[in-house]
Every structure is written in C-alpha cells, then in structure tokens.
PDB file of C-alpha atoms in Angstrom:
ATOM      1  CA  UNK S   1     -10.223 -73.108 -31.722  1.00 59.00           C
ATOM      2  CA  UNK S   2     -11.564 -76.498 -32.672  1.00 84.00           C
ATOM      3  CA  UNK S   3     -15.305 -76.888 -32.768  1.00 96.00           C
ATOM      4  CA  UNK S   4     -17.429 -79.886 -31.893  1.00 98.00           C
ATOM      5  CA  UNK S   5     -16.340 -82.937 -33.824  1.00 98.00           C
ATOM      6  CA  UNK S   6     -18.249 -86.124 -34.548  1.00 98.00           C
ATOM      7  CA  UNK S   7     -17.138 -89.480 -35.872  1.00 98.00           C
ATOM      8  CA  UNK S   8     -17.852 -91.174 -38.124  1.00 98.00           C
ATOM      9  CA  UNK S   9     -19.324 -88.684 -40.563  1.00 98.00           C
ATOM     10  CA  UNK S  10     -21.256 -91.485 -42.231  1.00 98.00           C
ATOM     11  CA  UNK S  11     -22.249 -94.902 -40.986  1.00 98.00           C
ATOM     12  CA  UNK S  12     -24.072 -97.585 -42.938  1.00 98.00           C
ATOM     13  CA  UNK S  13     -25.178-100.611 -40.986  1.00 98.00           C
ATOM     14  CA  UNK S  14     -27.517-103.527 -41.370  1.00 98.00           C
ATOM     15  CA  UNK S  15     -30.765-103.830 -39.508  1.00 98.00           C
ATOM     16  CA  UNK S  16     -30.225-105.478 -36.147  1.00 98.00           C
ATOM     17  CA  UNK S  17     -26.604-104.392 -35.735  1.00 98.00           C
ATOM     18  CA  UNK S  18     -25.111-102.306 -32.933  1.00 98.00           C
ATOM     19  CA  UNK S  19     -23.587 -98.873 -33.611  1.00 98.00           C
ATOM     20  CA  UNK S  20     -21.663 -96.288 -31.653  1.00 98.00           C
ATOM     21  CA  UNK S  21     -21.489 -92.618 -32.558  1.00 98.00           C
ATOM     22  CA  UNK S  22     -18.856 -90.409 -30.993  1.00 98.00           C
ATOM     23  CA  UNK S  23     -18.878 -86.731 -30.061  1.00 98.00           C
ATOM     24  CA  UNK S  24     -15.925 -84.575 -29.014  1.00 98.00           C
ATOM     25  CA  UNK S  25     -17.220 -81.328 -27.509  1.00 98.00           C
ATOM     26  CA  UNK S  26     -15.438 -78.008 -27.366  1.00 97.00           C
ATOM     27  CA  UNK S  27     -12.791 -78.137 -24.661  1.00 96.00           C
ATOM     28  CA  UNK S  28     -14.078 -76.816 -21.356  1.00 94.00           C
ATOM     29  CA  UNK S  29     -17.759 -77.149 -22.240  1.00 96.00           C
ATOM     30  CA  UNK S  30     -19.547 -78.921 -19.426  1.00 96.00           C
ATOM     31  CA  UNK S  31     -22.889 -79.333 -21.194  1.00 97.00           C
ATOM     32  CA  UNK S  32     -23.344 -81.775 -24.065  1.00 98.00           C
ATOM     33  CA  UNK S  33     -26.467 -82.568 -26.074  1.00 98.00           C
ATOM     34  CA  UNK S  34     -27.509 -85.132 -28.636  1.00 98.00           C
ATOM     35  CA  UNK S  35     -30.188 -84.395 -31.231  1.00 98.00           C
ATOM     36  CA  UNK S  36     -31.593 -86.471 -34.063  1.00 98.00           C
ATOM     37  CA  UNK S  37     -32.635 -85.007 -37.396  1.00 97.00           C
ATOM     38  CA  UNK S  38     -34.825 -87.063 -39.682  1.00 96.00           C
ATOM     39  CA  UNK S  39     -35.261 -86.173 -43.333  1.00 94.00           C
ATOM     40  CA  UNK S  40     -37.289 -83.009 -43.793  1.00 93.00           C
ATOM     41  CA  UNK S  41     -37.452 -82.261 -40.089  1.00 95.00           C
ATOM     42  CA  UNK S  42     -35.654 -80.055 -37.631  1.00 97.00           C
ATOM     43  CA  UNK S  43     -33.364 -81.552 -35.000  1.00 98.00           C
ATOM     44  CA  UNK S  44     -35.112 -83.285 -32.088  1.00 97.00           C
ATOM     45  CA  UNK S  45     -33.665 -83.437 -28.599  1.00 97.00           C
ATOM     46  CA  UNK S  46     -32.451 -86.806 -27.361  1.00 98.00           C
ATOM     47  CA  UNK S  47     -30.331 -86.341 -24.231  1.00 97.00           C
ATOM     48  CA  UNK S  48     -28.479 -83.715 -22.203  1.00 97.00           C
ATOM     49  CA  UNK S  49     -25.354 -84.230 -20.111  1.00 97.00           C
ATOM     50  CA  UNK S  50     -24.081 -81.865 -17.466  1.00 95.00           C
ATOM     51  CA  UNK S  51     -20.607 -83.128 -16.695  1.00 93.00           C
ATOM     52  CA  UNK S  52     -20.587 -86.908 -16.564  1.00 93.00           C
ATOM     53  CA  UNK S  53     -24.233 -87.414 -15.727  1.00 92.00           C
ATOM     54  CA  UNK S  54     -27.239 -87.565 -18.013  1.00 92.00           C
ATOM     55  CA  UNK S  55     -29.367 -84.745 -16.609  1.00 92.00           C
ATOM     56  CA  UNK S  56     -32.232 -85.370 -19.035  1.00 95.00           C
ATOM     57  CA  UNK S  57     -32.660 -88.412 -21.276  1.00 96.00           C
ATOM     58  CA  UNK S  58     -36.344 -87.845 -21.927  1.00 95.00           C
ATOM     59  CA  UNK S  59     -35.844 -87.603 -25.686  1.00 96.00           C
ATOM     60  CA  UNK S  60     -34.369 -91.073 -26.159  1.00 97.00           C
ATOM     61  CA  UNK S  61     -37.008 -92.923 -28.201  1.00 96.00           C
ATOM     62  CA  UNK S  62     -36.689 -96.310 -26.481  1.00 96.00           C
ATOM     63  CA  UNK S  63     -34.319 -98.493 -24.495  1.00 96.00           C
ATOM     64  CA  UNK S  64     -32.293 -99.432 -27.570  1.00 98.00           C
ATOM     65  CA  UNK S  65     -30.702 -96.003 -27.292  1.00 98.00           C
ATOM     66  CA  UNK S  66     -28.127 -95.219 -24.634  1.00 97.00           C
ATOM     67  CA  UNK S  67     -25.464 -92.539 -24.213  1.00 98.00           C
ATOM     68  CA  UNK S  68     -22.479 -92.133 -21.940  1.00 97.00           C
ATOM     69  CA  UNK S  69     -19.982 -89.437 -21.069  1.00 97.00           C
ATOM     70  CA  UNK S  70     -17.704 -91.165 -18.568  1.00 95.00           C
ATOM     71  CA  UNK S  71     -15.078 -88.462 -18.097  1.00 94.00           C
ATOM     72  CA  UNK S  72     -17.205 -85.425 -18.720  1.00 93.00           C
ATOM     73  CA  UNK S  73     -15.778 -84.768 -22.163  1.00 96.00           C
ATOM     74  CA  UNK S  74     -16.244 -87.223 -25.044  1.00 98.00           C
ATOM     75  CA  UNK S  75     -19.679 -88.772 -25.374  1.00 98.00           C
ATOM     76  CA  UNK S  76     -20.820 -91.902 -27.164  1.00 98.00           C
ATOM     77  CA  UNK S  77     -24.352 -92.549 -28.368  1.00 98.00           C
ATOM     78  CA  UNK S  78     -25.046 -96.260 -28.592  1.00 98.00           C
ATOM     79  CA  UNK S  79     -27.864 -97.844 -30.545  1.00 98.00           C
ATOM     80  CA  UNK S  80     -28.636-101.531 -30.164  1.00 98.00           C
ATOM     81  CA  UNK S  81     -30.567-103.706 -32.620  1.00 98.00           C
ATOM     82  CA  UNK S  82     -30.784-100.918 -35.165  1.00 98.00           C
ATOM     83  CA  UNK S  83     -33.975-100.482 -37.171  1.00 98.00           C
ATOM     84  CA  UNK S  84     -34.536 -98.772 -40.516  1.00 97.00           C
ATOM     85  CA  UNK S  85     -36.423 -96.029 -38.690  1.00 97.00           C
ATOM     86  CA  UNK S  86     -33.223 -95.101 -36.858  1.00 98.00           C
ATOM     87  CA  UNK S  87     -31.798 -93.738 -40.106  1.00 98.00           C
ATOM     88  CA  UNK S  88     -31.167 -90.032 -39.543  1.00 98.00           C
ATOM     89  CA  UNK S  89     -28.463 -87.462 -38.934  1.00 98.00           C
ATOM     90  CA  UNK S  90     -27.344 -87.517 -35.325  1.00 98.00           C
ATOM     91  CA  UNK S  91     -26.128 -84.138 -34.114  1.00 98.00           C
ATOM     92  CA  UNK S  92     -24.065 -83.379 -31.072  1.00 98.00           C
ATOM     93  CA  UNK S  93     -23.832 -79.936 -29.477  1.00 98.00           C
ATOM     94  CA  UNK S  94     -21.968 -78.500 -26.522  1.00 97.00           C
ATOM     95  CA  UNK S  95     -22.182 -75.327 -24.463  1.00 96.00           C
ATOM     96  CA  UNK S  96     -20.184 -73.704 -21.683  1.00 95.00           C
ATOM     97  CA  UNK S  97     -22.851 -74.789 -19.239  1.00 92.00           C
ATOM     98  CA  UNK S  98     -26.448 -75.891 -19.288  1.00 90.00           C
ATOM     99  CA  UNK S  99     -29.153 -73.274 -19.502  1.00 86.00           C
ATOM    100  CA  UNK S 100     -30.962 -71.137 -22.007  1.00 84.00           C
ATOM    101  CA  UNK S 101     -28.459 -68.292 -22.044  1.00 84.00           C
ATOM    102  CA  UNK S 102     -25.553 -70.440 -23.197  1.00 90.00           C
ATOM    103  CA  UNK S 103     -25.174 -70.866 -26.944  1.00 92.00           C
ATOM    104  CA  UNK S 104     -25.135 -74.448 -28.162  1.00 95.00           C
ATOM    105  CA  UNK S 105     -22.431 -75.170 -30.730  1.00 96.00           C
ATOM    106  CA  UNK S 106     -23.212 -77.977 -33.119  1.00 98.00           C
ATOM    107  CA  UNK S 107     -21.022 -80.603 -34.674  1.00 98.00           C
ATOM    108  CA  UNK S 108     -21.220 -81.656 -38.330  1.00 97.00           C
ATOM    109  CA  UNK S 109     -23.358 -84.673 -37.526  1.00 98.00           C
ATOM    110  CA  UNK S 110     -23.171 -88.391 -38.223  1.00 98.00           C
ATOM    111  CA  UNK S 111     -25.427 -89.647 -40.988  1.00 98.00           C
ATOM    112  CA  UNK S 112     -26.648 -93.099 -40.006  1.00 98.00           C
ATOM    113  CA  UNK S 113     -28.217 -95.328 -42.625  1.00 98.00           C
ATOM    114  CA  UNK S 114     -29.750 -98.632 -41.578  1.00 98.00           C
ATOM    115  CA  UNK S 115     -30.300-101.012 -44.488  1.00 97.00           C
TER     116      UNK S 115
ATOM    117  CA  UNK J   1     -46.032 -78.606 -24.703  1.00 79.00           C
ATOM    118  CA  UNK J   2     -43.801 -76.336 -26.742  1.00 86.00           C
ATOM    119  CA  UNK J   3     -43.980 -76.317 -30.488  1.00 93.00           C
ATOM    120  CA  UNK J   4     -42.362 -74.344 -33.298  1.00 97.00           C
ATOM    121  CA  UNK J   5     -44.003 -74.083 -36.705  1.00 97.00           C
ATOM    122  CA  UNK J   6     -42.389 -72.898 -39.900  1.00 98.00           C
ATOM    123  CA  UNK J   7     -45.143 -72.948 -42.504  1.00 97.00           C
ATOM    124  CA  UNK J   8     -42.909 -72.523 -45.548  1.00 97.00           C
ATOM    125  CA  UNK J   9     -40.692 -75.416 -46.633  1.00 97.00           C
ATOM    126  CA  UNK J  10     -39.225 -73.488 -49.559  1.00 98.00           C
ATOM    127  CA  UNK J  11     -38.761 -69.805 -50.247  1.00 98.00           C
ATOM    128  CA  UNK J  12     -37.299 -68.392 -53.434  1.00 98.00           C
ATOM    129  CA  UNK J  13     -36.521 -64.705 -53.874  1.00 97.00           C
ATOM    130  CA  UNK J  14     -34.521 -62.552 -56.235  1.00 98.00           C
ATOM    131  CA  UNK J  15     -31.313 -60.899 -55.134  1.00 98.00           C
ATOM    132  CA  UNK J  16     -32.063 -57.493 -53.687  1.00 98.00           C
ATOM    133  CA  UNK J  17     -35.661 -58.353 -52.838  1.00 98.00           C
ATOM    134  CA  UNK J  18     -36.938 -58.488 -49.263  1.00 98.00           C
ATOM    135  CA  UNK J  19     -37.227 -61.873 -47.607  1.00 97.00           C
ATOM    136  CA  UNK J  20     -39.338 -62.906 -44.638  1.00 98.00           C
ATOM    137  CA  UNK J  21     -39.302 -66.336 -43.034  1.00 98.00           C
ATOM    138  CA  UNK J  22     -42.277 -67.111 -40.841  1.00 98.00           C
ATOM    139  CA  UNK J  23     -42.084 -68.750 -37.441  1.00 98.00           C
ATOM    140  CA  UNK J  24     -44.884 -69.333 -34.967  1.00 97.00           C
ATOM    141  CA  UNK J  25     -44.563 -70.937 -31.586  1.00 96.00           C
ATOM    142  CA  UNK J  26     -46.617 -72.271 -28.729  1.00 95.00           C
ATOM    143  CA  UNK J  27     -45.157 -72.169 -25.241  1.00 91.00           C
ATOM    144  CA  UNK J  28     -46.679 -71.756 -21.799  1.00 85.00           C
ATOM    145  CA  UNK J  29     -44.225 -69.309 -20.369  1.00 83.00           C
ATOM    146  CA  UNK J  30     -41.886 -66.550 -21.391  1.00 84.00           C
ATOM    147  CA  UNK J  31     -40.252 -67.860 -24.554  1.00 86.00           C
ATOM    148  CA  UNK J  32     -36.673 -67.482 -25.633  1.00 91.00           C
ATOM    149  CA  UNK J  33     -36.365 -67.831 -29.391  1.00 94.00           C
ATOM    150  CA  UNK J  34     -33.563 -68.265 -31.876  1.00 95.00           C
ATOM    151  CA  UNK J  35     -32.890 -68.507 -35.570  1.00 97.00           C
ATOM    152  CA  UNK J  36     -30.295 -71.049 -36.673  1.00 97.00           C
ATOM    153  CA  UNK J  37     -28.848 -71.273 -40.166  1.00 97.00           C
ATOM    154  CA  UNK J  38     -27.171 -74.076 -42.066  1.00 97.00           C
ATOM    155  CA  UNK J  39     -25.250 -73.132 -45.198  1.00 97.00           C
ATOM    156  CA  UNK J  40     -24.443 -75.762 -47.779  1.00 95.00           C
ATOM    157  CA  UNK J  41     -21.943 -78.328 -46.421  1.00 93.00           C
ATOM    158  CA  UNK J  42     -21.614 -76.450 -43.136  1.00 95.00           C
ATOM    159  CA  UNK J  43     -22.824 -77.174 -39.656  1.00 96.00           C
ATOM    160  CA  UNK J  44     -25.834 -75.687 -37.947  1.00 97.00           C
ATOM    161  CA  UNK J  45     -24.982 -72.333 -36.391  1.00 96.00           C
ATOM    162  CA  UNK J  46     -26.754 -69.673 -34.413  1.00 95.00           C
ATOM    163  CA  UNK J  47     -27.839 -66.679 -36.477  1.00 95.00           C
ATOM    164  CA  UNK J  48     -29.574 -64.580 -33.868  1.00 93.00           C
ATOM    165  CA  UNK J  49     -31.526 -64.715 -30.614  1.00 91.00           C
ATOM    166  CA  UNK J  50     -34.373 -62.478 -29.682  1.00 87.00           C
ATOM    167  CA  UNK J  51     -32.991 -61.316 -26.327  1.00 82.00           C
ATOM    168  CA  UNK J  52     -29.936 -59.748 -27.945  1.00 81.00           C
ATOM    169  CA  UNK J  53     -32.082 -57.696 -30.338  1.00 78.00           C
ATOM    170  CA  UNK J  54     -29.196 -57.577 -32.797  1.00 83.00           C
ATOM    171  CA  UNK J  55     -29.083 -57.415 -36.553  1.00 85.00           C
ATOM    172  CA  UNK J  56     -26.843 -60.178 -37.881  1.00 89.00           C
ATOM    173  CA  UNK J  57     -25.868 -60.225 -41.573  1.00 93.00           C
ATOM    174  CA  UNK J  58     -28.712 -57.770 -42.151  1.00 93.00           C
ATOM    175  CA  UNK J  59     -31.313 -60.082 -40.600  1.00 96.00           C
ATOM    176  CA  UNK J  60     -33.633 -59.041 -37.808  1.00 95.00           C
ATOM    177  CA  UNK J  61     -36.374 -60.848 -35.938  1.00 95.00           C
ATOM    178  CA  UNK J  62     -38.952 -59.416 -33.584  1.00 89.00           C
ATOM    179  CA  UNK J  63     -40.749 -61.424 -30.972  1.00 91.00           C
ATOM    180  CA  UNK J  64     -44.485 -60.756 -31.122  1.00 92.00           C
ATOM    181  CA  UNK J  65     -46.041 -62.362 -28.076  1.00 90.00           C
ATOM    182  CA  UNK J  66     -49.564 -61.396 -29.118  1.00 92.00           C
ATOM    183  CA  UNK J  67     -49.254 -63.286 -32.391  1.00 94.00           C
ATOM    184  CA  UNK J  68     -46.812 -65.843 -30.934  1.00 94.00           C
ATOM    185  CA  UNK J  69     -44.497 -65.183 -33.843  1.00 95.00           C
ATOM    186  CA  UNK J  70     -40.788 -64.643 -34.413  1.00 96.00           C
ATOM    187  CA  UNK J  71     -40.463 -63.930 -38.117  1.00 97.00           C
ATOM    188  CA  UNK J  72     -37.016 -63.422 -39.659  1.00 97.00           C
ATOM    189  CA  UNK J  73     -36.607 -60.542 -42.086  1.00 96.00           C
ATOM    190  CA  UNK J  74     -33.999 -59.049 -44.357  1.00 97.00           C
ATOM    191  CA  UNK J  75     -34.734 -56.047 -46.561  1.00 97.00           C
ATOM    192  CA  UNK J  76     -32.332 -56.941 -49.385  1.00 97.00           C
ATOM    193  CA  UNK J  77     -31.513 -60.614 -49.902  1.00 98.00           C
ATOM    194  CA  UNK J  78     -28.048 -61.626 -51.117  1.00 98.00           C
ATOM    195  CA  UNK J  79     -27.025 -64.795 -52.921  1.00 97.00           C
ATOM    196  CA  UNK J  80     -24.958 -65.842 -49.910  1.00 97.00           C
ATOM    197  CA  UNK J  81     -28.168 -65.940 -47.856  1.00 98.00           C
ATOM    198  CA  UNK J  82     -29.184 -69.128 -49.656  1.00 98.00           C
ATOM    199  CA  UNK J  83     -29.346 -71.696 -46.858  1.00 98.00           C
ATOM    200  CA  UNK J  84     -31.597 -73.693 -44.583  1.00 98.00           C
ATOM    201  CA  UNK J  85     -33.089 -71.677 -41.717  1.00 98.00           C
ATOM    202  CA  UNK J  86     -34.500 -73.109 -38.505  1.00 98.00           C
ATOM    203  CA  UNK J  87     -36.504 -71.306 -35.876  1.00 98.00           C
ATOM    204  CA  UNK J  88     -36.015 -72.710 -32.374  1.00 97.00           C
ATOM    205  CA  UNK J  89     -37.319 -72.234 -28.863  1.00 95.00           C
ATOM    206  CA  UNK J  90     -35.406 -73.123 -25.704  1.00 93.00           C
ATOM    207  CA  UNK J  91     -36.897 -74.527 -22.513  1.00 88.00           C
ATOM    208  CA  UNK J  92     -34.107 -74.419 -19.900  1.00 85.00           C
ATOM    209  CA  UNK J  93     -31.472 -76.113 -22.067  1.00 90.00           C
ATOM    210  CA  UNK J  94     -33.625 -78.092 -24.493  1.00 92.00           C
ATOM    211  CA  UNK J  95     -33.977 -76.668 -27.997  1.00 95.00           C
ATOM    212  CA  UNK J  96     -37.140 -77.360 -29.968  1.00 96.00           C
ATOM    213  CA  UNK J  97     -36.768 -76.700 -33.684  1.00 97.00           C
ATOM    214  CA  UNK J  98     -39.197 -76.045 -36.483  1.00 98.00           C
ATOM    215  CA  UNK J  99     -38.973 -78.139 -39.636  1.00 98.00           C
ATOM    216  CA  UNK J 100     -36.926 -75.498 -41.419  1.00 98.00           C
ATOM    217  CA  UNK J 101     -37.239 -73.282 -44.488  1.00 98.00           C
ATOM    218  CA  UNK J 102     -34.934 -73.603 -47.472  1.00 98.00           C
ATOM    219  CA  UNK J 103     -34.165 -70.192 -48.900  1.00 98.00           C
ATOM    220  CA  UNK J 104     -32.874 -69.782 -52.430  1.00 98.00           C
ATOM    221  CA  UNK J 105     -31.764 -66.352 -53.567  1.00 98.00           C
ATOM    222  CA  UNK J 106     -31.668 -66.074 -57.338  1.00 97.00           C
ATOM    223  CA  UNK J 107     -29.452 -63.665 -59.237  1.00 93.00           C
TER     224      UNK J 107
END
C-alpha cells in the first residue's frame, strides 16, 4: 500500500516568511510524528499526535512552530517568521498506534531552505 | 536524559570484508534500541530492533547493557549495503537518533 507521503518535497523561502509542510500518514495509523534533521545530524523529535491531539509537543523549538492534525489523518507543520536556522529536512512518520513496540514508518521528507 | 552516540561518521570497507558500526547509548531505564538505514534516494527505514533478535540482510546487533552498546555487524559486506545507518533509542514513542554513519562498500 501507499506509504507516508509529504509535500512539498522541497521548499525554498525567504527569511521572515510563513511556510506549511504537509504529511499524509499511512491509512489507519493513529500515531503521527514530526522530526527535524539538520545537516550532519540524526532526526530530532518535534511533536507526536495520537489521533487529533498533540500528545507531546516538547520538541518544538519555539512558538514559531505549530502543528495540527484536525481530522486525525493529515497533519500540517506550520512555521512562522522563518529563520535561516530553520533550514533542515522535516520528516514525518506514522505508526499503528503510539508506543515503543509499534514501528514508525517515515516519509521522504521536505527539504526546507530559508534564504 | 537519553543519548545515542555513533562515533564514526564514515566507514569504508571492501566487499566481502566484515563491517561493524558502533553505537553507544545512555538511558536511565531498560532501553529499546533500533538500527535504521537510509539507502541513496530512499526514505529512512527500520533495519532491525534488538527485541526481535533477528538477522536482517545478514546484519545482527546485540544489546550489551554492561557496555551500553548496540553495535551493528555483518560478516561479509556487500556493495548494496552502502547507505547511511542510524542507531536509535525509543522512550515510549519518542525516537532519539545518533548522528549516523555513512558506510561505503568498495568493490
């Protein structure tokens, strides 16, 4: 079946602009995660959704970052007043449910470049 | 706080030679560890997890709690093993990744 999809695959924006990154999880997966991967680093946790609610947003770096999942499926990561330091690959993952025993399936990522 | 360390950024081996990727962790509890792999132009995918104790694509990894290590090994590397490898630890649902090791297998 279809895996996790993310759009756009690449996004170039100017410093100070607003961006939205979209994630379509695997159908039926209730858990959804966002990670950020900076150059030369492993992915870092940003936020976890169980259903429609953000169960853990402790990884969001500051209040310019916000994510929603209004219907418990598609999620959007929103970044306001982008800064050059926000440039990274943003990864989305989903799993059947939350918890360590459920494999997280990753999307291809969105590469964000802030100029 | 949990932390995963992969001391080698790059690893180059000849085809048929053994390969070992090092991973050390710190975690105050009973850890659950994984190896993820990312082949060129592909997405990140799970390679193996320590609780399943499987061998996947010839790779094995043993959790050593005394040394807090979870090294990945393969006795005979193949060219198709060239990829980026990440060691990761899960706390409930939250994955913490190491910085990754790029493996190049030369013919």
